[in-house]
Every structure is written in structure tokens, then in C-alpha cells.
mmCIF file of C-alpha atoms in Angstrom:
data_model
loop_
_atom_site.group_PDB
_atom_site.id
_atom_site.type_symbol
_atom_site.label_atom_id
_atom_site.label_comp_id
_atom_site.label_asym_id
_atom_site.label_seq_id
_atom_site.Cartn_x
_atom_site.Cartn_y
_atom_site.Cartn_z
ATOM 1 C CA MET M 144 67.342 43.779 109.233
ATOM 2 C CA GLY M 145 68.360 47.126 107.954
ATOM 3 C CA LEU M 146 71.295 45.423 106.182
ATOM 4 C CA GLU M 147 68.594 43.403 104.566
ATOM 5 C CA PHE M 148 66.850 45.974 103.720
ATOM 6 C CA LEU M 149 69.302 48.110 101.841
ATOM 7 C CA TRP M 150 70.095 44.914 99.997
ATOM 8 C CA SER M 151 67.120 44.556 99.064
ATOM 9 C CA PHE M 152 66.648 47.624 97.790
ATOM 10 C CA GLY M 153 69.505 47.872 96.163
ATOM 11 C CA LEU M 154 68.972 44.984 94.418
ATOM 12 C CA VAL M 155 65.194 46.474 92.999
ATOM 13 C CA CYS M 156 67.064 49.065 91.783
ATOM 14 C CA ILE M 157 68.789 47.838 89.674
ATOM 15 C CA GLU M 158 66.750 45.395 88.261
ATOM 16 C CA VAL M 159 64.303 48.303 87.213
ATOM 17 C CA HIS M 160 67.234 49.876 85.595
ATOM 18 C CA ALA M 161 67.837 46.828 84.066
ATOM 19 C CA LEU M 162 64.544 46.452 83.518
ATOM 20 C CA LYS M 163 63.933 49.946 82.172
ATOM 21 C CA PHE M 164 66.944 50.246 79.890
ATOM 22 C CA TYR M 165 66.784 47.055 78.502
ATOM 23 C CA LYS M 166 69.740 45.097 79.749
ATOM 24 C CA ASP M 167 70.469 42.052 80.762
ATOM 25 C CA LEU M 168 71.171 40.608 84.403
ATOM 26 C CA HIS M 169 72.044 37.377 83.377
ATOM 27 C CA ASN M 170 76.073 37.793 83.708
ATOM 28 C CA GLN M 171 77.812 34.837 85.461
ATOM 29 C CA ILE M 172 79.931 37.172 87.563
ATOM 30 C CA ILE M 173 76.953 39.727 88.689
ATOM 31 C CA MET M 174 74.911 36.186 89.035
ATOM 32 C CA SER M 175 77.550 35.279 91.421
ATOM 33 C CA LEU M 176 77.449 38.462 93.517
ATOM 34 C CA PHE M 177 73.522 38.337 94.075
ATOM 35 C CA ALA M 178 73.684 35.070 95.070
ATOM 36 C CA VAL M 179 76.910 35.758 97.471
ATOM 37 C CA GLY M 180 75.286 38.618 98.746
ATOM 38 C CA ASP M 181 72.021 36.773 99.457
ATOM 39 C CA TRP M 182 73.944 34.130 101.525
ATOM 40 C CA VAL M 183 75.640 36.781 103.500
ATOM 41 C CA ILE M 184 72.128 38.741 104.309
ATOM 42 C CA ALA M 185 70.939 35.010 105.248
ATOM 43 C CA MET M 186 73.533 34.143 107.667
ATOM 44 C CA LEU M 187 73.480 37.313 108.887
ATOM 45 C CA SER M 188 69.576 37.120 109.450
ATOM 46 C CA LEU M 189 70.101 33.760 111.486
ATOM 47 C CA ALA M 190 72.333 35.637 113.759
ATOM 48 C CA ALA M 191 70.320 38.127 114.473
ATOM 49 C CA ALA M 192 67.159 35.801 115.000
ATOM 50 C CA CYS M 193 69.222 33.890 117.120
ATOM 51 C CA SER M 194 70.590 36.413 118.890
ATOM 52 C CA SER M 195 67.374 38.123 119.780
ATOM 53 C CA ALA M 196 65.513 34.612 120.818
ATOM 54 C CA GLY M 197 68.657 34.822 123.399
ATOM 55 C CA VAL M 198 67.749 37.931 124.814
ATOM 56 C CA ALA M 199 64.298 37.482 124.886
ATOM 57 C CA VAL M 200 65.205 33.956 126.711
ATOM 58 C CA LEU M 201 67.444 36.466 129.188
ATOM 59 C CA PHE M 202 64.506 38.473 129.919
ATOM 60 C CA THR M 203 62.162 36.381 130.714
ATOM 61 C CA LYS M 204 63.444 33.237 131.995
ATOM 62 C CA ASP M 205 66.837 34.222 133.862
ATOM 63 C CA THR M 206 66.524 37.667 135.147
ATOM 64 C CA ASP M 207 62.653 38.504 135.291
ATOM 65 C CA PHE M 208 63.050 41.791 133.535
ATOM 66 C CA CYS M 209 59.284 41.146 132.737
ATOM 67 C CA LYS M 210 58.236 40.997 135.842
ATOM 68 C CA ASN M 211 59.423 43.426 137.378
ATOM 69 C CA GLU M 212 58.702 46.332 134.829
ATOM 70 C CA THR M 213 55.023 46.198 133.724
ATOM 71 C CA SER M 214 55.700 49.183 131.470
ATOM 72 C CA PHE M 215 58.277 46.739 129.168
ATOM 73 C CA SER M 216 56.486 44.633 126.722
ATOM 74 C CA CYS M 217 57.396 41.571 126.900
ATOM 75 C CA ASN M 218 54.749 39.538 125.467
ATOM 76 C CA MET M 219 55.154 40.737 122.028
ATOM 77 C CA PHE M 220 59.064 39.360 122.059
ATOM 78 C CA PRO M 221 57.789 35.444 120.842
ATOM 79 C CA ILE M 222 56.172 37.364 118.147
ATOM 80 C CA SER M 223 59.211 39.508 116.995
ATOM 81 C CA ILE M 224 61.334 36.021 116.967
ATOM 82 C CA ALA M 225 58.953 34.527 115.062
ATOM 83 C CA PHE M 226 58.833 36.797 112.217
ATOM 84 C CA ALA M 227 62.597 37.075 112.558
ATOM 85 C CA PHE M 228 62.840 33.029 111.971
ATOM 86 C CA ALA M 229 60.372 33.078 109.350
ATOM 87 C CA SER M 230 62.548 36.515 107.535
ATOM 88 C CA TRP M 231 65.228 33.949 107.747
ATOM 89 C CA PHE M 232 63.170 30.841 106.152
ATOM 90 C CA LEU M 233 62.254 33.069 103.340
ATOM 91 C CA LEU M 234 65.705 34.594 103.019
ATOM 92 C CA ALA M 235 67.369 30.820 102.568
ATOM 93 C CA VAL M 236 64.903 29.582 99.929
ATOM 94 C CA SER M 237 65.595 33.190 98.659
ATOM 95 C CA SER M 238 69.675 32.263 98.476
ATOM 96 C CA CYS M 239 68.652 28.761 96.954
ATOM 97 C CA ILE M 240 66.832 29.436 94.310
ATOM 98 C CA MET M 241 70.111 32.387 92.897
ATOM 99 C CA LEU M 242 72.476 29.849 94.363
ATOM 100 C CA TRP M 243 70.184 27.335 91.553
ATOM 101 C CA LEU M 244 70.258 30.210 89.046
ATOM 102 C CA VAL M 245 73.597 30.915 89.260
ATOM 103 C CA VAL M 246 74.523 27.321 88.398
ATOM 104 C CA SER M 247 72.066 27.856 85.792
ATOM 105 C CA ILE M 248 73.901 30.457 83.694
#
């Protein structure tokens, strides 16, 4: 998710620069780069969400780690995993829209 933050922050900086100096970003090469970057970030986000779900299953069902450690907050795992999958879904939608923009140029 740190890589996702850096990618999104970089896109914001590029778009603010383009708006400030009246640059046009509707170039086939630039839009293709954005689309590929969005797809890579979406796949990495899906991998992170799936691996965190696997770790949560390992902690709660397989090793009984949550029963033995009372100071560890295992009730928050499903909520964070749900947010990770929601983040992936929104990134996938963004990637599809970016692909549609590339095709329309």
C-alpha cells in the first residue's frame, strides 16, 4: 500500500503541474504509461489483500495465536482485510477507466 500511495501521489503531482502550467496530458505514450502503472498497482494491491487474508486465517484458525495472545487485537483483521479488498476493487475500476481513456485517444 506504500507503493500505491507513492504512485497516486506522483500522479497528483503530475496533474497539478499540468493544470498549473496548462500542459496537455492527452498523449498516447503518457496515457499508456499511466494505464500500465495503474494495472501493476492494482495487481500488487490484490496480492497484498490476498496475502493479508491468508495471514489472518493462519493466525485465527490454524495456530490459535489469537486465543493465546490476549494483547493482540485479532478482531480488527477482518475489517482491515475488507478495506484492502475494497481498495483493490476501486483500483481495478480506476485501471479500467484509464484503459478506456487510452483506447479513446
